[in-house]
Short mmCIF file of N, CA and C in Angstrom, two decimals:
data_model
loop_
_atom_site.label_atom_id
_atom_site.label_comp_id
_atom_site.label_asym_id
_atom_site.label_seq_id
_atom_site.Cartn_x
_atom_site.Cartn_y
_atom_site.Cartn_z
N MET A 209 128.94 109.96 105.55
CA MET A 209 129.73 108.85 105.07
C MET A 209 128.80 107.83 104.44
N LEU A 210 129.14 107.35 103.29
CA LEU A 210 128.39 106.30 102.62
C LEU A 210 129.25 105.08 102.49
N VAL A 211 128.67 103.94 102.76
CA VAL A 211 129.37 102.69 102.58
C VAL A 211 128.52 101.83 101.69
N GLY A 212 129.07 101.34 100.61
CA GLY A 212 128.34 100.45 99.72
C GLY A 212 129.03 99.12 99.69
N ALA A 213 128.27 98.10 99.47
CA ALA A 213 128.85 96.77 99.41
C ALA A 213 128.01 95.92 98.48
N CYS A 214 128.67 95.04 97.79
CA CYS A 214 127.96 94.12 96.92
C CYS A 214 127.79 92.81 97.65
N GLY A 215 126.71 92.16 97.46
CA GLY A 215 126.50 90.88 98.10
C GLY A 215 125.59 90.04 97.25
N GLY A 216 125.45 88.79 97.62
CA GLY A 216 124.44 88.03 96.96
C GLY A 216 124.81 86.66 96.46
N SER A 217 125.86 86.05 96.91
CA SER A 217 126.11 84.68 96.49
C SER A 217 125.52 83.75 97.53
N GLY A 218 124.41 83.15 97.21
CA GLY A 218 123.73 82.28 98.17
C GLY A 218 124.44 80.96 98.30
N GLY A 219 124.41 80.41 99.50
CA GLY A 219 125.06 79.14 99.72
C GLY A 219 124.08 78.01 99.91
N SER A 220 122.78 78.30 99.70
CA SER A 220 121.77 77.30 99.98
C SER A 220 120.56 77.59 99.13
N SER A 221 119.78 76.57 98.83
CA SER A 221 118.58 76.80 98.06
C SER A 221 117.63 77.66 98.87
N GLY A 222 116.84 78.43 98.18
CA GLY A 222 115.89 79.30 98.86
C GLY A 222 116.47 80.65 99.18
N SER A 223 117.74 80.91 98.91
CA SER A 223 118.29 82.22 99.19
C SER A 223 117.97 83.13 98.03
N LYS A 224 117.83 84.42 98.33
CA LYS A 224 117.62 85.38 97.26
C LYS A 224 118.64 86.48 97.41
N ALA A 225 119.12 86.99 96.30
CA ALA A 225 120.20 87.96 96.33
C ALA A 225 119.66 89.37 96.20
N ALA A 226 120.40 90.31 96.78
CA ALA A 226 120.12 91.72 96.66
C ALA A 226 121.45 92.43 96.69
N THR A 227 121.47 93.69 96.29
CA THR A 227 122.72 94.44 96.31
C THR A 227 122.64 95.52 97.36
N PRO A 228 123.37 95.37 98.46
CA PRO A 228 123.33 96.39 99.50
C PRO A 228 124.15 97.62 99.15
N SER A 229 123.76 98.75 99.68
CA SER A 229 124.51 99.99 99.59
C SER A 229 124.44 100.57 100.98
N THR A 230 125.55 100.65 101.72
CA THR A 230 125.44 100.71 103.16
C THR A 230 126.45 101.51 103.96
N SER A 231 126.32 101.48 105.32
CA SER A 231 127.26 102.05 106.29
C SER A 231 127.39 101.17 107.53
N SER A 232 128.50 101.25 108.30
CA SER A 232 128.78 100.36 109.45
C SER A 232 129.53 100.99 110.64
N THR A 233 129.63 100.31 111.85
CA THR A 233 130.44 100.69 113.03
C THR A 233 130.90 99.50 113.87
N PRO A 234 131.86 99.61 114.81
CA PRO A 234 132.38 98.44 115.52
C PRO A 234 131.66 98.11 116.81
N THR A 235 131.36 96.85 117.00
CA THR A 235 130.77 96.41 118.25
C THR A 235 130.97 94.92 118.47
N ALA A 236 131.92 94.29 117.84
CA ALA A 236 132.10 92.84 118.03
C ALA A 236 132.58 92.58 119.44
N ALA A 237 131.91 91.72 120.14
CA ALA A 237 132.31 91.39 121.51
C ALA A 237 133.54 90.50 121.48
N ALA A 238 134.40 90.64 122.48
CA ALA A 238 135.63 89.87 122.48
C ALA A 238 135.59 88.67 123.41
N ALA A 239 134.61 88.61 124.28
CA ALA A 239 134.57 87.51 125.24
C ALA A 239 133.86 86.30 124.66
N ALA A 240 134.36 85.12 124.93
CA ALA A 240 133.72 83.89 124.48
C ALA A 240 132.85 83.38 125.62
N THR A 241 131.54 83.33 125.36
CA THR A 241 130.63 82.82 126.37
C THR A 241 129.69 81.83 125.73
N ALA A 242 129.15 80.94 126.53
CA ALA A 242 128.24 79.93 125.99
C ALA A 242 126.90 80.56 125.61
N GLN A 243 126.44 81.54 126.36
CA GLN A 243 125.17 82.19 126.08
C GLN A 243 125.42 83.69 126.00
N ALA A 244 125.01 84.30 124.91
CA ALA A 244 125.21 85.73 124.73
C ALA A 244 124.20 86.51 125.57
N PRO A 245 124.55 87.70 126.03
CA PRO A 245 123.62 88.50 126.80
C PRO A 245 122.51 89.06 125.93
N SER A 246 121.35 89.31 126.53
CA SER A 246 120.24 89.89 125.78
C SER A 246 120.50 91.35 125.52
N ALA A 247 120.06 91.81 124.37
CA ALA A 247 120.15 93.21 124.00
C ALA A 247 118.75 93.81 124.13
N PRO A 248 118.63 95.14 124.06
CA PRO A 248 117.31 95.75 124.13
C PRO A 248 116.41 95.19 123.03
N GLY A 249 115.12 95.09 123.32
CA GLY A 249 114.17 94.61 122.32
C GLY A 249 114.10 93.10 122.23
N GLY A 250 114.69 92.36 123.18
CA GLY A 250 114.62 90.91 123.17
C GLY A 250 115.58 90.24 122.21
N GLU A 251 116.41 91.04 121.53
CA GLU A 251 117.38 90.46 120.62
C GLU A 251 118.57 89.98 121.43
N VAL A 252 119.33 89.08 120.85
CA VAL A 252 120.51 88.55 121.52
C VAL A 252 121.74 89.05 120.79
N SER A 253 122.69 89.60 121.54
CA SER A 253 123.92 90.11 120.95
C SER A 253 124.94 88.99 120.82
N SER A 254 125.94 89.24 120.01
CA SER A 254 126.92 88.21 119.69
C SER A 254 128.15 88.24 120.58
N THR A 255 128.87 87.13 120.54
CA THR A 255 130.18 87.04 121.16
C THR A 255 131.15 86.58 120.08
N GLU A 256 132.42 86.80 120.31
CA GLU A 256 133.45 86.40 119.35
C GLU A 256 134.30 85.30 119.97
N PRO A 257 133.98 84.02 119.68
CA PRO A 257 134.69 82.90 120.30
C PRO A 257 136.11 82.70 119.77
N ALA A 258 136.39 83.17 118.57
CA ALA A 258 137.71 83.03 117.96
C ALA A 258 137.85 84.12 116.90
N PRO A 259 139.07 84.52 116.58
CA PRO A 259 139.25 85.54 115.55
C PRO A 259 138.55 85.13 114.26
N GLY A 260 137.79 86.07 113.71
CA GLY A 260 137.10 85.81 112.45
C GLY A 260 135.73 85.19 112.61
N PHE A 261 135.35 84.80 113.83
CA PHE A 261 134.06 84.18 114.09
C PHE A 261 133.26 85.00 115.09
N VAL A 262 131.93 85.03 114.91
CA VAL A 262 131.02 85.65 115.86
C VAL A 262 129.88 84.67 116.05
N ARG A 263 129.45 84.50 117.31
CA ARG A 263 128.38 83.52 117.60
C ARG A 263 127.38 84.14 118.56
N ALA A 264 126.10 83.77 118.39
CA ALA A 264 125.04 84.16 119.33
C ALA A 264 124.09 82.99 119.47
N SER A 265 123.49 82.86 120.66
CA SER A 265 122.55 81.78 120.91
C SER A 265 121.36 82.31 121.70
N SER A 266 120.21 81.68 121.48
CA SER A 266 119.02 81.95 122.26
C SER A 266 118.22 80.66 122.27
N GLY A 267 117.98 80.12 123.45
CA GLY A 267 117.30 78.83 123.53
C GLY A 267 118.11 77.79 122.81
N ASN A 268 117.49 77.06 121.88
CA ASN A 268 118.23 76.03 121.15
C ASN A 268 118.71 76.51 119.78
N VAL A 269 118.57 77.82 119.50
CA VAL A 269 119.02 78.39 118.22
C VAL A 269 120.41 79.00 118.39
N THR A 270 121.32 78.62 117.51
CA THR A 270 122.67 79.18 117.50
C THR A 270 123.00 79.66 116.10
N ALA A 271 123.58 80.86 116.01
CA ALA A 271 124.01 81.42 114.73
C ALA A 271 125.48 81.78 114.83
N THR A 272 126.23 81.45 113.80
CA THR A 272 127.66 81.75 113.74
C THR A 272 127.96 82.43 112.42
N MET A 273 128.80 83.45 112.47
CA MET A 273 129.27 84.14 111.27
C MET A 273 130.78 84.02 111.21
N HIS A 274 131.31 83.81 110.01
CA HIS A 274 132.75 83.82 109.80
C HIS A 274 133.06 84.85 108.73
N ALA A 275 134.05 85.69 109.00
CA ALA A 275 134.54 86.66 108.02
C ALA A 275 136.05 86.52 107.96
N SER A 276 136.62 86.82 106.81
CA SER A 276 138.04 86.58 106.60
C SER A 276 138.96 87.53 107.36
N THR A 277 138.48 88.75 107.66
CA THR A 277 139.34 89.73 108.33
C THR A 277 138.49 90.86 108.90
N HIS A 278 139.03 91.53 109.92
CA HIS A 278 138.41 92.74 110.46
C HIS A 278 138.89 93.96 109.68
N ARG A 279 139.86 93.76 108.80
CA ARG A 279 140.42 94.87 108.01
C ARG A 279 140.33 94.56 106.52
N PRO A 280 139.09 94.56 105.99
CA PRO A 280 138.94 94.27 104.56
C PRO A 280 139.54 95.38 103.71
N ARG A 281 140.00 95.00 102.54
CA ARG A 281 140.57 95.97 101.60
C ARG A 281 139.48 96.58 100.74
N VAL A 282 139.64 97.85 100.45
CA VAL A 282 138.69 98.55 99.59
C VAL A 282 138.65 97.88 98.21
N ASN A 283 137.48 97.75 97.65
CA ASN A 283 137.25 97.17 96.31
C ASN A 283 137.76 95.74 96.15
N ALA A 284 137.94 95.03 97.25
CA ALA A 284 138.36 93.63 97.19
C ALA A 284 137.25 92.75 97.75
N ARG A 285 137.25 91.50 97.38
CA ARG A 285 136.24 90.55 97.87
C ARG A 285 136.41 90.32 99.37
N TRP A 286 135.31 90.42 100.10
CA TRP A 286 135.29 90.16 101.54
C TRP A 286 134.24 89.08 101.78
N PRO A 287 134.66 87.81 101.80
CA PRO A 287 133.69 86.72 101.96
C PRO A 287 133.22 86.58 103.40
N ILE A 288 131.93 86.29 103.55
CA ILE A 288 131.36 86.00 104.86
C ILE A 288 130.50 84.75 104.72
N SER A 289 130.35 84.02 105.82
CA SER A 289 129.48 82.84 105.78
C SER A 289 128.77 82.72 107.13
N PHE A 290 127.62 82.04 107.08
CA PHE A 290 126.77 81.89 108.26
C PHE A 290 126.38 80.44 108.42
N LEU A 291 126.21 80.03 109.67
CA LEU A 291 125.67 78.72 110.02
C LEU A 291 124.62 78.97 111.10
N VAL A 292 123.39 78.47 110.86
CA VAL A 292 122.31 78.62 111.84
C VAL A 292 121.74 77.24 112.12
N THR A 293 121.70 76.90 113.42
CA THR A 293 121.17 75.60 113.80
C THR A 293 120.11 75.77 114.89
N SER A 294 119.22 74.80 114.95
CA SER A 294 118.24 74.70 116.02
C SER A 294 118.33 73.28 116.55
N ALA A 295 118.63 73.16 117.82
CA ALA A 295 118.84 71.85 118.44
C ALA A 295 119.89 71.04 117.68
N GLY A 296 120.91 71.74 117.15
CA GLY A 296 122.01 71.08 116.47
C GLY A 296 121.76 70.71 115.02
N LYS A 297 120.58 71.05 114.49
CA LYS A 297 120.26 70.73 113.09
C LYS A 297 120.11 72.01 112.28
N PRO A 298 120.40 71.96 110.96
CA PRO A 298 120.24 73.16 110.13
C PRO A 298 118.84 73.76 110.30
N ALA A 299 118.79 75.08 110.49
CA ALA A 299 117.52 75.76 110.74
C ALA A 299 117.14 76.65 109.56
N ASP A 300 115.84 76.80 109.34
CA ASP A 300 115.34 77.79 108.40
C ASP A 300 115.62 79.16 109.03
N ALA A 301 116.24 80.05 108.26
CA ALA A 301 116.64 81.34 108.82
C ALA A 301 116.47 82.46 107.80
N LYS A 302 116.42 83.66 108.33
CA LYS A 302 116.42 84.88 107.53
C LYS A 302 117.54 85.75 108.08
N VAL A 303 118.21 86.47 107.18
CA VAL A 303 119.25 87.40 107.62
C VAL A 303 119.05 88.74 106.92
N GLU A 304 119.28 89.79 107.66
CA GLU A 304 119.28 91.15 107.14
C GLU A 304 120.57 91.78 107.62
N TYR A 305 121.20 92.57 106.76
CA TYR A 305 122.44 93.24 107.14
C TYR A 305 122.14 94.66 107.60
N GLU A 306 122.78 95.04 108.70
CA GLU A 306 122.73 96.41 109.19
C GLU A 306 124.16 96.92 109.25
N TYR A 307 124.29 98.21 109.09
CA TYR A 307 125.60 98.85 109.12
C TYR A 307 125.53 99.94 110.16
N LEU A 308 126.50 99.91 111.07
CA LEU A 308 126.50 100.84 112.17
C LEU A 308 127.74 101.71 112.15
N PHE A 309 127.55 102.96 112.57
CA PHE A 309 128.66 103.89 112.76
C PHE A 309 128.41 104.55 114.10
N ALA A 310 129.42 104.57 114.95
CA ALA A 310 129.32 105.14 116.30
C ALA A 310 128.13 104.55 117.06
N GLY A 311 127.91 103.25 116.88
CA GLY A 311 126.87 102.54 117.61
C GLY A 311 125.46 102.72 117.07
N GLN A 312 125.28 103.50 116.02
CA GLN A 312 123.97 103.76 115.46
C GLN A 312 123.81 103.08 114.11
N VAL A 313 122.65 102.44 113.90
CA VAL A 313 122.36 101.84 112.60
C VAL A 313 122.16 102.96 111.60
N VAL A 314 122.96 102.96 110.54
CA VAL A 314 122.85 103.99 109.51
C VAL A 314 122.27 103.46 108.21
N ALA A 315 122.17 102.14 108.09
CA ALA A 315 121.55 101.56 106.90
C ALA A 315 121.19 100.10 107.17
N ARG A 316 120.19 99.65 106.44
CA ARG A 316 119.78 98.24 106.47
C ARG A 316 119.70 97.79 105.02
N ARG A 317 120.23 96.60 104.76
CA ARG A 317 120.22 96.09 103.39
C ARG A 317 120.11 94.58 103.38
N SER A 318 119.78 94.07 102.25
CA SER A 318 119.81 92.64 101.93
C SER A 318 118.97 91.79 102.85
N HIS A 319 118.04 91.11 102.27
CA HIS A 319 117.20 90.16 103.00
C HIS A 319 117.35 88.82 102.30
N TYR A 320 117.87 87.86 103.01
CA TYR A 320 118.08 86.53 102.45
C TYR A 320 117.37 85.50 103.32
N THR A 321 116.87 84.46 102.70
CA THR A 321 116.35 83.31 103.43
C THR A 321 117.18 82.10 103.03
N PHE A 322 117.40 81.20 103.98
CA PHE A 322 118.22 80.03 103.70
C PHE A 322 117.96 78.97 104.76
N LYS A 323 118.51 77.81 104.57
CA LYS A 323 118.43 76.74 105.56
C LYS A 323 119.84 76.29 105.92
N GLY A 324 120.21 76.51 107.17
CA GLY A 324 121.49 76.02 107.67
C GLY A 324 122.69 76.88 107.38
N THR A 325 123.08 76.98 106.10
CA THR A 325 124.29 77.74 105.75
C THR A 325 124.00 78.75 104.64
N PHE A 326 124.78 79.82 104.67
CA PHE A 326 124.66 80.86 103.66
C PHE A 326 126.03 81.52 103.50
N HIS A 327 126.40 81.83 102.26
CA HIS A 327 127.67 82.48 101.95
C HIS A 327 127.38 83.73 101.15
N ASP A 328 128.17 84.78 101.38
CA ASP A 328 128.01 86.03 100.66
C ASP A 328 129.39 86.65 100.45
N ILE A 329 129.47 87.56 99.49
CA ILE A 329 130.71 88.27 99.19
C ILE A 329 130.39 89.76 99.15
N PHE A 330 131.18 90.55 99.87
CA PHE A 330 131.03 92.00 99.86
C PHE A 330 132.24 92.62 99.17
N THR A 331 132.03 93.82 98.67
CA THR A 331 133.11 94.66 98.17
C THR A 331 132.92 96.01 98.84
N TRP A 332 133.85 96.37 99.72
CA TRP A 332 133.73 97.63 100.45
C TRP A 332 134.24 98.77 99.58
N PRO A 333 133.53 99.90 99.54
CA PRO A 333 133.91 101.04 98.69
C PRO A 333 134.94 101.94 99.37
N SER A 334 135.55 102.82 98.60
CA SER A 334 136.57 103.72 99.15
C SER A 334 135.98 104.68 100.17
N SER A 335 134.69 104.98 100.10
CA SER A 335 134.08 105.89 101.09
C SER A 335 134.09 105.31 102.50
N ALA A 336 134.34 104.01 102.66
CA ALA A 336 134.37 103.38 103.97
C ALA A 336 135.77 103.35 104.58
N VAL A 337 136.78 103.70 103.83
CA VAL A 337 138.16 103.61 104.30
C VAL A 337 138.38 104.47 105.54
N GLY A 338 138.97 103.85 106.58
CA GLY A 338 139.39 104.56 107.77
C GLY A 338 138.35 104.71 108.86
N TYR A 339 137.10 104.41 108.60
CA TYR A 339 136.06 104.55 109.62
C TYR A 339 135.94 103.27 110.43
N PRO A 340 135.79 103.39 111.75
CA PRO A 340 135.50 102.20 112.56
C PRO A 340 134.02 101.85 112.37
N LEU A 341 133.73 100.72 111.81
CA LEU A 341 132.38 100.32 111.44
C LEU A 341 132.00 99.00 112.10
N THR A 342 130.71 98.73 112.15
CA THR A 342 130.24 97.41 112.56
C THR A 342 129.31 96.89 111.48
N PHE A 343 129.63 95.71 111.01
CA PHE A 343 128.75 94.97 110.11
C PHE A 343 127.91 94.09 111.02
N ARG A 344 126.59 94.21 110.95
CA ARG A 344 125.70 93.40 111.79
C ARG A 344 124.83 92.53 110.90
N ALA A 345 124.83 91.24 111.18
CA ALA A 345 123.91 90.31 110.54
C ALA A 345 122.81 90.03 111.55
N VAL A 346 121.58 90.41 111.22
CA VAL A 346 120.44 90.16 112.10
C VAL A 346 119.80 88.86 111.63
N MET A 347 119.94 87.83 112.43
CA MET A 347 119.42 86.49 112.11
C MET A 347 118.09 86.27 112.79
N LYS A 348 117.15 85.71 112.05
CA LYS A 348 115.86 85.31 112.63
C LYS A 348 115.66 83.85 112.31
N ALA A 349 115.47 83.06 113.36
CA ALA A 349 115.27 81.61 113.21
C ALA A 349 114.58 81.08 114.45
N GLY A 350 113.65 80.18 114.27
CA GLY A 350 112.99 79.53 115.39
C GLY A 350 112.42 80.48 116.42
N GLY A 351 111.92 81.63 115.99
CA GLY A 351 111.35 82.61 116.91
C GLY A 351 112.38 83.48 117.62
N ALA A 352 113.66 83.26 117.37
CA ALA A 352 114.73 84.05 118.00
C ALA A 352 115.27 85.08 117.01
N THR A 353 115.70 86.22 117.54
CA THR A 353 116.41 87.23 116.75
C THR A 353 117.80 87.36 117.36
N LEU A 354 118.82 87.13 116.54
CA LEU A 354 120.21 87.14 117.00
C LEU A 354 120.99 88.18 116.21
N ASN A 355 121.72 89.05 116.90
CA ASN A 355 122.58 90.03 116.24
C ASN A 355 124.01 89.52 116.24
N LEU A 356 124.57 89.37 115.06
CA LEU A 356 125.98 88.99 114.92
C LEU A 356 126.74 90.24 114.51
N ASP A 357 127.46 90.85 115.44
CA ASP A 357 128.19 92.10 115.21
C ASP A 357 129.66 91.81 114.94
N TYR A 358 130.18 92.42 113.88
CA TYR A 358 131.56 92.19 113.47
C TYR A 358 132.20 93.53 113.14
N SER A 359 133.20 93.93 113.93
CA SER A 359 133.84 95.21 113.69
C SER A 359 134.76 95.12 112.47
N VAL A 360 134.75 96.20 111.69
CA VAL A 360 135.60 96.28 110.51
C VAL A 360 136.19 97.68 110.40
N GLN A 361 137.36 97.74 109.79
CA GLN A 361 137.94 99.02 109.39
C GLN A 361 138.54 98.78 108.01
N VAL A 362 137.92 99.37 107.02
CA VAL A 362 138.32 99.18 105.63
C VAL A 362 139.64 99.91 105.39
N VAL A 363 140.56 99.22 104.70
CA VAL A 363 141.89 99.77 104.41
C VAL A 363 142.13 99.76 102.90
N ARG A 364 143.09 100.57 102.49
CA ARG A 364 143.46 100.62 101.05
C ARG A 364 144.35 99.46 100.71
#
């Protein structure tokens, strides 16, 4: 299975665009907690505090992702946005996208740097239709690595 997506609209100075071509799987957590549990490798996994939002924290670094739906339409715009703070202030951050299927990373794409906020737009291809996928944003800021996992199932 191949999943491709277009991305690259930066929401902050210092961001750089790339075009991902990718794959994904579902793993968005449903419980809202103040502190996300640690994942293997010292990374912090995400929680979903409200529909359409995913949040993770480590120390004083917090990252939040917002996506418009868990069921994006094929060949349609799927906007996502990120907010990263350290001690409540906009933080210098890096994000890389990973795509998981059946819990396994099948592709890594797009490396962006930004301060505080970042916006991107994806277009999911027809090859992704019907598969349970996870879109993962791997955030690095203030020495922390945070995984923001968002389950998706692309529909026609």
